Amino acid sequence: FNSEIRFLKLFGKSKIENFSSIKYADSVLNSKLVLCHVPQTSYTECLFYNVPTVLIVDDLEDKKIETSFFDTREKKKILKKFLQTNMAFTSHDLAAKFINKNWEKIHIWWNNKNVQNARKAYLDNFFATDQNFEKNWTKFINQNLKKI
């Protein structure tokens, strides 16, 4: 797609990050808004970092995204919450309209109780945030090593 060249022409060099010289987490944490097309690792990390994030599921009509991620009752329930809270859109045009209308107050939208509840529901279901993660995995591995 030559995205880099297209973005350089549209926004100028000063607006484009050199991804080889900045850590991913730093980039996300310094972003006003992140756009994602797939609800996988990057998307989940943005929600975990609590950075305003929009998911564009424009291939939902083709059922591609549904078969790849939103394929269970619980996942469809969360997608519905995302669509209702403007955390997800079914087209680039709808996302752009929302972003343009709310750009100056994006943090107000993001910190809305319903948006935060939808974000937390996703993380509770699909992202282990256990504070004792390392301890619990060490215990699990040690217990299972004894069985081998």
Short mmCIF file of C-alpha atoms in Angstrom, two decimals:
data_model
loop_
_atom_site.label_atom_id
_atom_site.label_comp_id
_atom_site.label_asym_id
_atom_site.label_seq_id
_atom_site.Cartn_x
_atom_site.Cartn_y
_atom_site.Cartn_z
CA PHE A 1 0.00 0.00 0.00
CA ASN A 2 2.99 2.34 0.39
CA SER A 3 1.39 3.71 3.53
CA GLU A 4 4.55 5.45 4.68
CA ILE A 5 4.85 7.44 1.46
CA ARG A 6 1.15 8.34 1.50
CA PHE A 7 1.32 9.49 5.14
CA LEU A 8 4.50 11.49 4.52
CA LYS A 9 2.78 13.36 1.69
CA LEU A 10 -0.33 14.00 3.80
CA PHE A 11 1.20 14.84 7.16
CA GLY A 12 4.90 15.60 6.66
CA LYS A 13 7.98 13.89 8.05
CA SER A 14 7.65 15.37 11.54
CA LYS A 15 4.34 13.52 12.08
CA ILE A 16 5.67 10.07 11.16
CA GLU A 17 7.44 8.00 13.80
CA ASN A 18 10.55 6.06 12.95
CA PHE A 19 9.36 2.75 14.37
CA SER A 20 12.90 1.39 14.52
CA SER A 21 13.98 4.08 16.98
CA ILE A 22 11.06 4.11 19.41
CA LYS A 23 9.67 1.39 21.64
CA TYR A 24 6.15 0.28 20.87
CA ALA A 25 4.89 0.95 24.40
CA ASP A 26 6.35 4.46 24.36
CA SER A 27 4.69 5.18 21.05
CA VAL A 28 1.30 3.97 22.29
CA LEU A 29 1.55 5.77 25.61
CA ASN A 30 2.32 9.04 23.82
CA SER A 31 -0.60 8.69 21.41
CA LYS A 32 -3.78 10.69 21.67
CA LEU A 33 -5.70 7.96 19.85
CA VAL A 34 -4.79 4.59 18.32
CA LEU A 35 -6.64 2.97 15.42
CA CYS A 36 -6.62 -0.81 14.99
CA HIS A 37 -8.14 -3.14 12.42
CA VAL A 38 -7.66 -6.43 14.22
CA PRO A 39 -8.50 -7.16 17.87
CA GLN A 40 -5.27 -8.95 18.63
CA THR A 41 -2.10 -8.18 20.58
CA SER A 42 -1.58 -4.51 19.68
CA TYR A 43 -5.24 -3.72 20.23
CA THR A 44 -5.32 -5.53 23.56
CA GLU A 45 -2.14 -3.79 24.74
CA CYS A 46 -3.63 -0.39 23.91
CA LEU A 47 -6.69 -1.23 25.99
CA PHE A 48 -4.46 -2.50 28.80
CA TYR A 49 -2.45 0.75 28.74
CA ASN A 50 -5.81 2.56 28.81
CA VAL A 51 -4.96 4.59 25.71
CA PRO A 52 -7.95 5.78 23.64
CA THR A 53 -8.32 3.14 20.96
CA VAL A 54 -10.77 2.58 18.13
CA LEU A 55 -11.29 -0.73 16.38
CA ILE A 56 -12.41 -0.60 12.76
CA VAL A 57 -14.10 -3.85 11.81
CA ASP A 58 -14.93 -2.91 8.24
CA ASP A 59 -14.80 -6.52 7.09
CA LEU A 60 -17.51 -7.53 9.54
CA GLU A 61 -19.99 -7.68 6.66
CA ASP A 62 -17.75 -10.24 4.95
CA LYS A 63 -17.75 -12.28 8.18
CA LYS A 64 -13.93 -12.41 8.17
CA ILE A 65 -13.52 -10.68 11.52
CA GLU A 66 -16.41 -12.65 13.02
CA THR A 67 -14.89 -15.99 12.14
CA SER A 68 -11.43 -14.93 13.24
CA PHE A 69 -12.28 -13.33 16.59
CA PHE A 70 -15.90 -12.40 17.33
CA ASP A 71 -17.03 -15.99 17.01
CA THR A 72 -18.58 -16.74 20.40
CA ARG A 73 -21.56 -15.36 22.28
CA GLU A 74 -19.30 -13.59 24.82
CA LYS A 75 -17.13 -12.03 22.12
CA LYS A 76 -20.17 -10.86 20.16
CA LYS A 77 -21.55 -9.33 23.36
CA ILE A 78 -18.34 -7.35 23.82
CA LEU A 79 -18.34 -6.28 20.16
CA LYS A 80 -21.88 -4.98 20.66
CA LYS A 81 -20.66 -2.93 23.67
CA PHE A 82 -17.77 -1.60 21.59
CA LEU A 83 -20.12 -0.53 18.80
CA GLN A 84 -22.52 1.12 21.27
CA THR A 85 -19.72 3.09 22.96
CA ASN A 86 -17.93 4.07 19.73
CA MET A 87 -14.94 1.90 20.57
CA ALA A 88 -15.55 0.04 17.31
CA PHE A 89 -16.93 1.02 13.93
CA THR A 90 -18.03 -0.98 10.92
CA SER A 91 -16.46 1.43 8.43
CA HIS A 92 -13.60 3.89 8.11
CA ASP A 93 -16.09 6.63 7.27
CA LEU A 94 -18.06 6.15 10.49
CA ALA A 95 -14.85 6.08 12.52
CA ALA A 96 -13.55 9.24 10.82
CA LYS A 97 -16.82 11.07 11.41
CA PHE A 98 -16.73 10.21 15.13
CA ILE A 99 -13.03 11.06 15.50
CA ASN A 100 -13.34 14.38 13.68
CA LYS A 101 -16.36 15.36 15.79
CA ASN A 102 -14.71 14.37 19.09
CA TRP A 103 -11.00 15.00 18.49
CA GLU A 104 -10.66 17.88 20.95
CA LYS A 105 -12.49 15.96 23.69
CA ILE A 106 -11.34 12.41 22.94
CA HIS A 107 -10.19 11.95 26.55
CA ILE A 108 -13.70 12.78 27.82
CA TRP A 109 -15.20 10.10 25.58
CA TRP A 110 -12.52 7.59 26.57
CA ASN A 111 -12.97 8.13 30.29
CA ASN A 112 -16.74 7.75 30.08
CA LYS A 113 -18.01 5.07 32.47
CA ASN A 114 -19.56 2.95 29.69
CA VAL A 115 -16.40 3.05 27.58
CA GLN A 116 -14.24 2.07 30.54
CA ASN A 117 -16.64 -0.73 31.50
CA ALA A 118 -16.52 -2.13 27.95
CA ARG A 119 -12.71 -1.88 27.97
CA LYS A 120 -12.51 -3.69 31.31
CA ALA A 121 -14.96 -6.39 30.17
CA TYR A 122 -12.73 -7.11 27.18
CA LEU A 123 -9.59 -7.25 29.31
CA ASP A 124 -11.25 -9.39 31.99
CA ASN A 125 -12.23 -11.92 29.33
CA PHE A 126 -9.25 -11.90 27.00
CA PHE A 127 -6.20 -10.53 28.79
CA ALA A 128 -4.83 -12.00 32.01
CA THR A 129 -3.98 -9.10 34.31
CA ASP A 130 -3.23 -11.16 37.39
CA GLN A 131 -0.89 -9.30 39.76
CA ASN A 132 0.68 -12.65 40.76
CA PHE A 133 1.20 -13.75 37.17
CA GLU A 134 4.84 -14.82 37.54
CA LYS A 135 4.31 -16.55 40.88
CA ASN A 136 1.22 -18.44 39.65
CA TRP A 137 2.91 -19.61 36.44
CA THR A 138 6.02 -20.70 38.33
CA LYS A 139 3.84 -22.71 40.71
CA PHE A 140 1.87 -24.23 37.81
CA ILE A 141 5.02 -25.21 35.90
CA ASN A 142 6.68 -26.70 38.99
CA GLN A 143 3.58 -28.73 39.82
CA ASN A 144 3.35 -30.07 36.27
CA LEU A 145 7.06 -30.82 36.04
CA LYS A 146 6.62 -33.23 38.95
CA LYS A 147 4.01 -35.11 36.88
CA ILE A 148 6.39 -35.68 33.99
#
